[in-house]
GROMACS .gro file of C-alpha atoms in nm:
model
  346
    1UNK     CA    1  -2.546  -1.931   0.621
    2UNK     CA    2  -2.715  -1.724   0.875
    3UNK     CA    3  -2.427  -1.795   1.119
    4UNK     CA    4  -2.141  -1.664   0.854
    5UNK     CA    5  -2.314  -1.358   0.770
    6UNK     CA    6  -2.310  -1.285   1.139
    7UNK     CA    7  -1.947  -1.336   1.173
    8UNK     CA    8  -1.893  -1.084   0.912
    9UNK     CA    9  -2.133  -0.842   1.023
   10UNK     CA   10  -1.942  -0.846   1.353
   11UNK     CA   11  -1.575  -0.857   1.221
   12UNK     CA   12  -1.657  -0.586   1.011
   13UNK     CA   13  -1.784  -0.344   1.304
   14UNK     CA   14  -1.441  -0.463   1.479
   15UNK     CA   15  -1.202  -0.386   1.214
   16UNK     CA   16  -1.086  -0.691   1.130
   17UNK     CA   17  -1.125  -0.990   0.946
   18UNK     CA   18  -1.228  -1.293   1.162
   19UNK     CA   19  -1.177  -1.678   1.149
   20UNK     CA   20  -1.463  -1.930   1.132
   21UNK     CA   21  -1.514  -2.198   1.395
   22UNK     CA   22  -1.304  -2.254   1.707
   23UNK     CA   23  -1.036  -2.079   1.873
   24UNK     CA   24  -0.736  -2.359   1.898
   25UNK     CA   25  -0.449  -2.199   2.062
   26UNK     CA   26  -0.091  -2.331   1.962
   27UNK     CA   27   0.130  -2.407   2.295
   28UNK     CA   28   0.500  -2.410   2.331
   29UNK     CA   29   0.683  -2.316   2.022
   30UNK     CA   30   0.450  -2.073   1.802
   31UNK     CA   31   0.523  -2.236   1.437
   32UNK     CA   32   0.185  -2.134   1.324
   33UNK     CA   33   0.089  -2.368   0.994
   34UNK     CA   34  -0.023  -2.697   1.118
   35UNK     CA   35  -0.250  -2.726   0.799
   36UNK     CA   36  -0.034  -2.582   0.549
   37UNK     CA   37  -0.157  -2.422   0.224
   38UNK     CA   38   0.004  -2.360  -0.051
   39UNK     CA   39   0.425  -2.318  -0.060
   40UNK     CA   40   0.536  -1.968  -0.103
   41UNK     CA   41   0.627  -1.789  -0.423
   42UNK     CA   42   0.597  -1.471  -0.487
   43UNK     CA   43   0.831  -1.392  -0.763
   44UNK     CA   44   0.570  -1.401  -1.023
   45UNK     CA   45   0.339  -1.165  -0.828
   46UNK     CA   46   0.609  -0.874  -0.790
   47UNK     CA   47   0.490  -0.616  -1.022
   48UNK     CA   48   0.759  -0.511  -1.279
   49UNK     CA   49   0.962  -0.144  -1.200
   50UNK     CA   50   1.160  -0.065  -1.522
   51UNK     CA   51   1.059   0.188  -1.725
   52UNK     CA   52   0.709   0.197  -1.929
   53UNK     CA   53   0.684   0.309  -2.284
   54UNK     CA   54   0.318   0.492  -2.384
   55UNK     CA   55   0.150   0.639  -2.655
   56UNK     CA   56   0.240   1.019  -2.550
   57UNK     CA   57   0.661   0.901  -2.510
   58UNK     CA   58   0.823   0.953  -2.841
   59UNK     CA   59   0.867   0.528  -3.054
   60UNK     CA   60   1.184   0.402  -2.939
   61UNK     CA   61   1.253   0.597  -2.643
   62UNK     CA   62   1.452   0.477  -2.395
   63UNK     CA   63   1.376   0.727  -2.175
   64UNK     CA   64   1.756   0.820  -2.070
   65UNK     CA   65   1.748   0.900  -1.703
   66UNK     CA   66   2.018   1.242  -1.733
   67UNK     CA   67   2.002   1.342  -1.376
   68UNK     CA   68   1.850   1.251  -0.994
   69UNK     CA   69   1.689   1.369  -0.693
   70UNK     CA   70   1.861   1.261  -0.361
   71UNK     CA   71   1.621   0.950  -0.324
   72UNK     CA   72   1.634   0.851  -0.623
   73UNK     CA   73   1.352   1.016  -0.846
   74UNK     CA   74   1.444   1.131  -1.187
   75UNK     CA   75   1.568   1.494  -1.239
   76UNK     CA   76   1.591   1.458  -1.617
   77UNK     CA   77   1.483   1.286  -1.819
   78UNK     CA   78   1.621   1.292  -2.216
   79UNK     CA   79   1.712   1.654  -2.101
   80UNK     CA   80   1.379   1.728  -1.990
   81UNK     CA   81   1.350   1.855  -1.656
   82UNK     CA   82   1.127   1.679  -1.377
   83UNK     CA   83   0.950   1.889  -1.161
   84UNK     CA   84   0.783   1.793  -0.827
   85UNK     CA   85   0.660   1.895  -0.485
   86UNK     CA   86   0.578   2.283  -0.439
   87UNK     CA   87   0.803   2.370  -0.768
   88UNK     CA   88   0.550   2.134  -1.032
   89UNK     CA   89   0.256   2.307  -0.800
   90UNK     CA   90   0.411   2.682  -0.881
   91UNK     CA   91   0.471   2.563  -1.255
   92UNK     CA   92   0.132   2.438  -1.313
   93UNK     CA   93  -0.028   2.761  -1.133
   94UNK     CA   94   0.143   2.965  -1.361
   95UNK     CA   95   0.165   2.765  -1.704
   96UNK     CA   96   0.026   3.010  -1.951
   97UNK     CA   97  -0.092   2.703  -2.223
   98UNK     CA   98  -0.083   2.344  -2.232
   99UNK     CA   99   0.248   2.273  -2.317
  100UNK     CA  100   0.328   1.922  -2.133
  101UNK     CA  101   0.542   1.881  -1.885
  102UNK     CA  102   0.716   1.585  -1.643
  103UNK     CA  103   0.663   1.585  -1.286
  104UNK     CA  104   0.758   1.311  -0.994
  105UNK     CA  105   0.636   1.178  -0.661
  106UNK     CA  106   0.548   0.889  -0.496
  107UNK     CA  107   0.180   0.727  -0.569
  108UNK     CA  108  -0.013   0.548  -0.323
  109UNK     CA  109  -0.292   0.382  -0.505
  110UNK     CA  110  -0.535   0.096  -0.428
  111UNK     CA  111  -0.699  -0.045  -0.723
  112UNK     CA  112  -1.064  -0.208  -0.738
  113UNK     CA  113  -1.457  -0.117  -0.785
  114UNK     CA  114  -1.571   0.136  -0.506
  115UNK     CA  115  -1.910   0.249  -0.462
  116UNK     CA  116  -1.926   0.613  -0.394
  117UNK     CA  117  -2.242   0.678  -0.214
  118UNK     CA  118  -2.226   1.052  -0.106
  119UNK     CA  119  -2.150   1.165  -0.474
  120UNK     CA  120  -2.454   1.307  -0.649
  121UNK     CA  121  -2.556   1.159  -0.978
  122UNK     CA  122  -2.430   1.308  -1.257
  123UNK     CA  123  -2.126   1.450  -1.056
  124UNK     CA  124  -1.852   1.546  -1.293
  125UNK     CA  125  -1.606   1.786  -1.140
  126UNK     CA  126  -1.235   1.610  -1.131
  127UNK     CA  127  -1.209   1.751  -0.770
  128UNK     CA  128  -1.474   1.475  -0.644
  129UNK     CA  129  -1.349   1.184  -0.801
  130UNK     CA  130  -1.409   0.863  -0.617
  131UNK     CA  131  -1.085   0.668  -0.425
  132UNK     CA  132  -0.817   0.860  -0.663
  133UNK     CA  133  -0.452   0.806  -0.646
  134UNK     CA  134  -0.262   0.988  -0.365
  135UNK     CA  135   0.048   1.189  -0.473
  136UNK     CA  136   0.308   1.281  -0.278
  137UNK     CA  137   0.693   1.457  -0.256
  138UNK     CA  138   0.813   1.224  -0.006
  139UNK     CA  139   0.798   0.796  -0.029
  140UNK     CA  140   0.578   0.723   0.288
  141UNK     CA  141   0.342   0.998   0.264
  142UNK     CA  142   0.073   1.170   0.044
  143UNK     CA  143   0.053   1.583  -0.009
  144UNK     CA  144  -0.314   1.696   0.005
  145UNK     CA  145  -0.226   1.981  -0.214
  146UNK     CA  146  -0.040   1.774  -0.465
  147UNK     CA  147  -0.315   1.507  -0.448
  148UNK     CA  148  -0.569   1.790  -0.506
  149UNK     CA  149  -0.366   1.943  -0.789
  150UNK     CA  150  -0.357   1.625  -1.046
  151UNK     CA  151  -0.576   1.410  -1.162
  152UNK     CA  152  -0.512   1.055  -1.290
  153UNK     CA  153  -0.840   0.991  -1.403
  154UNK     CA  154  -0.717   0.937  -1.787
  155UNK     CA  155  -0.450   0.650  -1.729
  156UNK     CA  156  -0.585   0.510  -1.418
  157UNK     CA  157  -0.526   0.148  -1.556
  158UNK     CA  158  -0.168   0.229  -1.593
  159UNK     CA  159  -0.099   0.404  -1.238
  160UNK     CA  160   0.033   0.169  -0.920
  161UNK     CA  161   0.185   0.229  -0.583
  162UNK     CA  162   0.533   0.353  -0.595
  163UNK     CA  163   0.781   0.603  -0.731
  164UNK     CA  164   0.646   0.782  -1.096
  165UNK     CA  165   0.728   1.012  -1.297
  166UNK     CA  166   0.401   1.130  -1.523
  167UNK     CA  167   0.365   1.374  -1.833
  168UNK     CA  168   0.126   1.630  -1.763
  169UNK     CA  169  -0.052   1.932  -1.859
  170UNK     CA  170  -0.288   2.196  -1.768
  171UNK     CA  171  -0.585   2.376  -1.939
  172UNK     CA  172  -0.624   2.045  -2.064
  173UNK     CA  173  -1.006   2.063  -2.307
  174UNK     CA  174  -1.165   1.822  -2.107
  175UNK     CA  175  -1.157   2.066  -1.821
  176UNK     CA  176  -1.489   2.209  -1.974
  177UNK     CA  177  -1.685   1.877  -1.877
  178UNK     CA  178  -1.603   1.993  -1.476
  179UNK     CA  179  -1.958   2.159  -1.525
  180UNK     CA  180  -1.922   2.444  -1.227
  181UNK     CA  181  -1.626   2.309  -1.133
  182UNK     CA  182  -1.456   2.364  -1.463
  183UNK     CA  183  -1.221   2.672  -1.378
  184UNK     CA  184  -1.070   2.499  -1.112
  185UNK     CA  185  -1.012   2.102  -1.346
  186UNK     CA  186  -0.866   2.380  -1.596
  187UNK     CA  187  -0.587   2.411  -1.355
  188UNK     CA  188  -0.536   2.102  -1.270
  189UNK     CA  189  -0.234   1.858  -1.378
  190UNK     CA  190  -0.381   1.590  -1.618
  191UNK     CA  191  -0.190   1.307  -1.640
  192UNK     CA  192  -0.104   1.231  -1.981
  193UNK     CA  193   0.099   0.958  -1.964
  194UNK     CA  194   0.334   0.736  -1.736
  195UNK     CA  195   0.683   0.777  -1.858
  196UNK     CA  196   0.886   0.588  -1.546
  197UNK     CA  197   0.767   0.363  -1.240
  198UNK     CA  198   1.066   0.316  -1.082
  199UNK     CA  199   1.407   0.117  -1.129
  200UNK     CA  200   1.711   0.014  -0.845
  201UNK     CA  201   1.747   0.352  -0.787
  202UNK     CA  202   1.407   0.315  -0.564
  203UNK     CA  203   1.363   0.016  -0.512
  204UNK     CA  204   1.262  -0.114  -0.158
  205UNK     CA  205   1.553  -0.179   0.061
  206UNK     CA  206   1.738  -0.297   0.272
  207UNK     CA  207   1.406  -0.540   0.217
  208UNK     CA  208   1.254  -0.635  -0.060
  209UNK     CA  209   0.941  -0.937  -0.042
  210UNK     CA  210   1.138  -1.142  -0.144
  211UNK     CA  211   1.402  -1.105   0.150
  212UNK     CA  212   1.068  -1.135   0.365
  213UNK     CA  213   0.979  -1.449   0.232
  214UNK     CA  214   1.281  -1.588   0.381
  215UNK     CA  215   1.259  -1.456   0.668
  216UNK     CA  216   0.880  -1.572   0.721
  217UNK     CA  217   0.979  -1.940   0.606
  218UNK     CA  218   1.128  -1.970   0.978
  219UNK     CA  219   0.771  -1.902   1.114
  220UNK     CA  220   0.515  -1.991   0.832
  221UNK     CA  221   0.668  -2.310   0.674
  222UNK     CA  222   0.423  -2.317   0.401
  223UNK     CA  223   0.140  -2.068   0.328
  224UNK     CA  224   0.111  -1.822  -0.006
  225UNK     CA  225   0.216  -1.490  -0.042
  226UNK     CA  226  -0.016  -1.315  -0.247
  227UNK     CA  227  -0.031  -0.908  -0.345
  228UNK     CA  228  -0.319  -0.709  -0.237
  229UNK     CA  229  -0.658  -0.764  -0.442
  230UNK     CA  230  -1.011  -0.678  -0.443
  231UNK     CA  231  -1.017  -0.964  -0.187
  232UNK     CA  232  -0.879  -0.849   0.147
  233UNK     CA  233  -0.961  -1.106   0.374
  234UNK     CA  234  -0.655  -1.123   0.548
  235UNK     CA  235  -0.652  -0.788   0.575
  236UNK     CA  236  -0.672  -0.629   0.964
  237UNK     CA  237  -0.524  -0.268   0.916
  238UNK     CA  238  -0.559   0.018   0.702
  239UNK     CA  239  -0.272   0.002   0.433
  240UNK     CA  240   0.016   0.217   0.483
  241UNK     CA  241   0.082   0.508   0.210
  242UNK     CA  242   0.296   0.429  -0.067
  243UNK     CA  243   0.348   0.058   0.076
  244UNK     CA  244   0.335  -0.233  -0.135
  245UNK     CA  245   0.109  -0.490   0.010
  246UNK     CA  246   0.124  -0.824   0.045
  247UNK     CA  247  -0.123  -1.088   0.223
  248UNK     CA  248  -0.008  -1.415   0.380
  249UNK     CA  249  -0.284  -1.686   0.243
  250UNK     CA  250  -0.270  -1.903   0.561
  251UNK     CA  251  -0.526  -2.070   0.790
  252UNK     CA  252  -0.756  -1.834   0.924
  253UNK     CA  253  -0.812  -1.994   1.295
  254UNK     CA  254  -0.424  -2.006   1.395
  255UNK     CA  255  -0.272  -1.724   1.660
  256UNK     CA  256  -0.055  -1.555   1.655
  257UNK     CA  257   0.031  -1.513   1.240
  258UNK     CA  258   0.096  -1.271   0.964
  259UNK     CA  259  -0.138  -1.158   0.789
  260UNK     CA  260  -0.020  -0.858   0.597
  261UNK     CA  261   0.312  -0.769   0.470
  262UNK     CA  262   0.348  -0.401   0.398
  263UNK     CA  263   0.714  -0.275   0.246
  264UNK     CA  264   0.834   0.096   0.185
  265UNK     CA  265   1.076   0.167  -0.040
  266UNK     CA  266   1.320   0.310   0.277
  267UNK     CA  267   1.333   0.314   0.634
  268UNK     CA  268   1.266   0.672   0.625
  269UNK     CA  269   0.940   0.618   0.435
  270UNK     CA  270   0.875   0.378   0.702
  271UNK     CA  271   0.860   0.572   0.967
  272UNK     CA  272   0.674   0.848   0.779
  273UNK     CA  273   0.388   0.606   0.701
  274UNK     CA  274   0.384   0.392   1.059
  275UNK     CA  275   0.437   0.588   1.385
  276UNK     CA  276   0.529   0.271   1.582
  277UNK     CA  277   0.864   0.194   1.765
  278UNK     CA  278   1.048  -0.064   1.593
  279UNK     CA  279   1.148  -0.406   1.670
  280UNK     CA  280   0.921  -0.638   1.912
  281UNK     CA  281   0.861  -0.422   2.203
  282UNK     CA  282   0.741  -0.198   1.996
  283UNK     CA  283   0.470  -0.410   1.875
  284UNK     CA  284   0.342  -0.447   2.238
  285UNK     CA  285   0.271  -0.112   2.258
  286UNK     CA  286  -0.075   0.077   2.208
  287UNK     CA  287   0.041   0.252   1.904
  288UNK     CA  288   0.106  -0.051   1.724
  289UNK     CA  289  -0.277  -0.187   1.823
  290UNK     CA  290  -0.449  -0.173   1.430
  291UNK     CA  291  -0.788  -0.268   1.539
  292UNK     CA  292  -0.961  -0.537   1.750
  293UNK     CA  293  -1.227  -0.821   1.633
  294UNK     CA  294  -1.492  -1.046   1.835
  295UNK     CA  295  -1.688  -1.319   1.611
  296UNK     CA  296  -1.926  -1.509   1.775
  297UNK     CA  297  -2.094  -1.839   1.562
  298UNK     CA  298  -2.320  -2.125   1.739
  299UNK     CA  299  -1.975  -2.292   1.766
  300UNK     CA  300  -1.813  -2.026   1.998
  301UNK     CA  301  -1.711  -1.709   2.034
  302UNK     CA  302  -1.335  -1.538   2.076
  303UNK     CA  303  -1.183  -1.238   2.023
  304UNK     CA  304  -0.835  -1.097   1.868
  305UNK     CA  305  -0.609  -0.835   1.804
  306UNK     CA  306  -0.404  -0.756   1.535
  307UNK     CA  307  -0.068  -0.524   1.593
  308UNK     CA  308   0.153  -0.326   1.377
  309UNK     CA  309   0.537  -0.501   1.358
  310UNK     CA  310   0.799  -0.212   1.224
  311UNK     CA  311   1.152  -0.356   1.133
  312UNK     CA  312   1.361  -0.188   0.893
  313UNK     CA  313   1.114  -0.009   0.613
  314UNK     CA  314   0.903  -0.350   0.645
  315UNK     CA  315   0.587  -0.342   0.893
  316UNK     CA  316   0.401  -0.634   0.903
  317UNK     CA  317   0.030  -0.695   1.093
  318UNK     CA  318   0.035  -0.933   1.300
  319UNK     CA  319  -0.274  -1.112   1.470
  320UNK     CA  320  -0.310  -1.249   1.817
  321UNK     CA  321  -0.503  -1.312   2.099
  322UNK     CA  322  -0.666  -1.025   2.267
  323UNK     CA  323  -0.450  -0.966   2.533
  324UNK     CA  324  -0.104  -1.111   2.328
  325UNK     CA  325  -0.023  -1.435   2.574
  326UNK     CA  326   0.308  -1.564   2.578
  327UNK     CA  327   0.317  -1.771   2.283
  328UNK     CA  328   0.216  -1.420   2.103
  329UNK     CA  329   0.487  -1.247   2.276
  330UNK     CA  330   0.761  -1.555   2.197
  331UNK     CA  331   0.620  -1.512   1.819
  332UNK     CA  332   0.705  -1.104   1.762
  333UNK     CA  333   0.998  -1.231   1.949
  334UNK     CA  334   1.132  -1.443   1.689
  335UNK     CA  335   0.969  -1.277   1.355
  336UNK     CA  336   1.104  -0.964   1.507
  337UNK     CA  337   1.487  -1.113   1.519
  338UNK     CA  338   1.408  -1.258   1.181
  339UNK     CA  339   1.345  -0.954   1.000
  340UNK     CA  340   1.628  -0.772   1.165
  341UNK     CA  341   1.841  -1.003   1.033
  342UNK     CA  342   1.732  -1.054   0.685
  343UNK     CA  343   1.761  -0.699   0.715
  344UNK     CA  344   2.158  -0.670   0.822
  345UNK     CA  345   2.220  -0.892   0.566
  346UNK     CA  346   2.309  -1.206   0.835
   0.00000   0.00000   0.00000
């Protein structure tokens, strides 16, 4: 026991999630799952996009999608216009009562218990709420002032990464429970409801997981794709915003391998979110280094890195050996190529 609570003590300071017990290093071709796990299948994990019917959406509404935005985001909806980036800001500023209104962006949210320790007890102010969802006008990215503007705090069981359109409202009543804070939650957007998360108008492509799947069945033969959870074991970066997120369930003391699969809904949002070149050589370089790990148990010691891989509006984390050797290098090689074509539609 004392040995494993060392290894995670030390992973932890390095970033990273580390294997237990020796380093075994696979030689000539890098076809990582000698002990296989589980065989892939992810279609019953992909979290459904079509529109959502709630309590504040009129019975029987279809929610009739009248006009669009450029990438996709509704414009209309049932006639009723859709507001976002700096125009919802300037509407909710200036919104005289509480009448509701719709307004769009892109959510990046990660779900799960957090422990807040720097928030006083008895902290009630909107503004200080602990891990809320990030909003903003462009897939890829979150908009401090947006993010700052709205609160989810009311439907937060409802709200997931990706495209959204929400019914909100300002000088909502329960702005008066912001104790000192409460002229600036009386302002604020309060989500109401969700009215849309999404449909083929938005969703990912060229890739979708499941187009990674096949791509990784070259490399992993047999291993589980699972979405993010509270567990995040596999997990060596810092998720991307607005990325779905994936984790490859797969032996822990293998290099090189997936472990995280991380999809934007475009290429665009992509590169937004990941400031890496694409493609292999791209994954060699110091940008694309997500953190470093060194675990040490009575049965050895080694050390690792994981790296950023950017194809398409797919970037995947990749772990090797400190210092990638060649097998590492021959592995981005071919999971590069992989993904490129999956992506060209080969």
């Amino acid at each position: 026991m004392k040995a494993r609570l060392l290894v995670l003590v030390l992973v932890f300071v390095g970033g990273c999630s580390g294997p237990v017990g020796g380093a075994p290093t696979l030689d000539g071709t890098p076809a990582v799952t000698d002990t296989p796990t589980t065989s892939i299948a992810v279609s019953t994990h992909v979290p459904a996009t079509g529109p959502t019917t709630l309590a504040s959406i009129p019975p029987g509404s279809e929610a009739a999608i009248t006009a669009r935005y450029p990438d996709g985001l509704p414009q209309a909806i049932d006639g009723a216009p859709v507001l976002r980036g700096a125009t919802a800001l300037g509407h909710a500023q200036s919104a005289a009562d509480d009448t509701p209104f719709l307004v769009a962006g892109w959510v990046t949210w990660v779900p799960g218990a957090r422990n807040c320790p720097f928030l006083a007890a008895g902290t009630t102010s909107w503004l200080r709420d602990c891990g809320r969802p990030g909003l903003g006008d462009l897939a890829g990215s979150q908009d401090p002032a947006l993010t700052d503007a709205i609160t989810f705090r009311f439907v937060l069981d409802r709200v997931s990464t990706g495209p959204i359109v929400a019914q909100v409202r300002v000088h909502d009543p329960r702005a008066s429970t912001c104790g000192s804070a409460a002229a600036q939650c009386d302002r604020m957007m309060v989500v109401l409801g969700i009215v849309w998360t999404g449909d083929a108008a938005t969703a990912s492509r060229p890739l979708s997981i499941n187009a990674v799947e096949l791509a990784l069945r070259s490399l992993h033969a047999s291993a589980a794709i699972v979405p993010r959870a509270s567990d995040r074991s596999f997990q060596c970066a810092n998720d991307l915003d607005g990325a779905d997120i994936y984790f490859l369930a797969a032996p822990s003391r293998v290099w090189p391998l997936v472990t995280a699969i991380e999809i934007e809904p475009s290429v665009a949002a992509s590169q937004r979110a990941l400031h890496v070149p694409a493609g292999a050589s791209g994954a060699r370089t110091s940008s694309a280094l997500a953190s470093t790990g060194f675990s040490r148990t009575s049965s050895g010691s080694w050390s690792e890195e994981c790296r950023w891989l950017a194809v398409s509006n797919v970037a995947v984390v990749v772990r090797t050996h400190d210092r990638p050797t060649g097998a590492d290098r021959v592995f981005l090689d071919r999971l590069a190529a992989a993904l490129e074509r999956a992506a060209s539609g080969v």
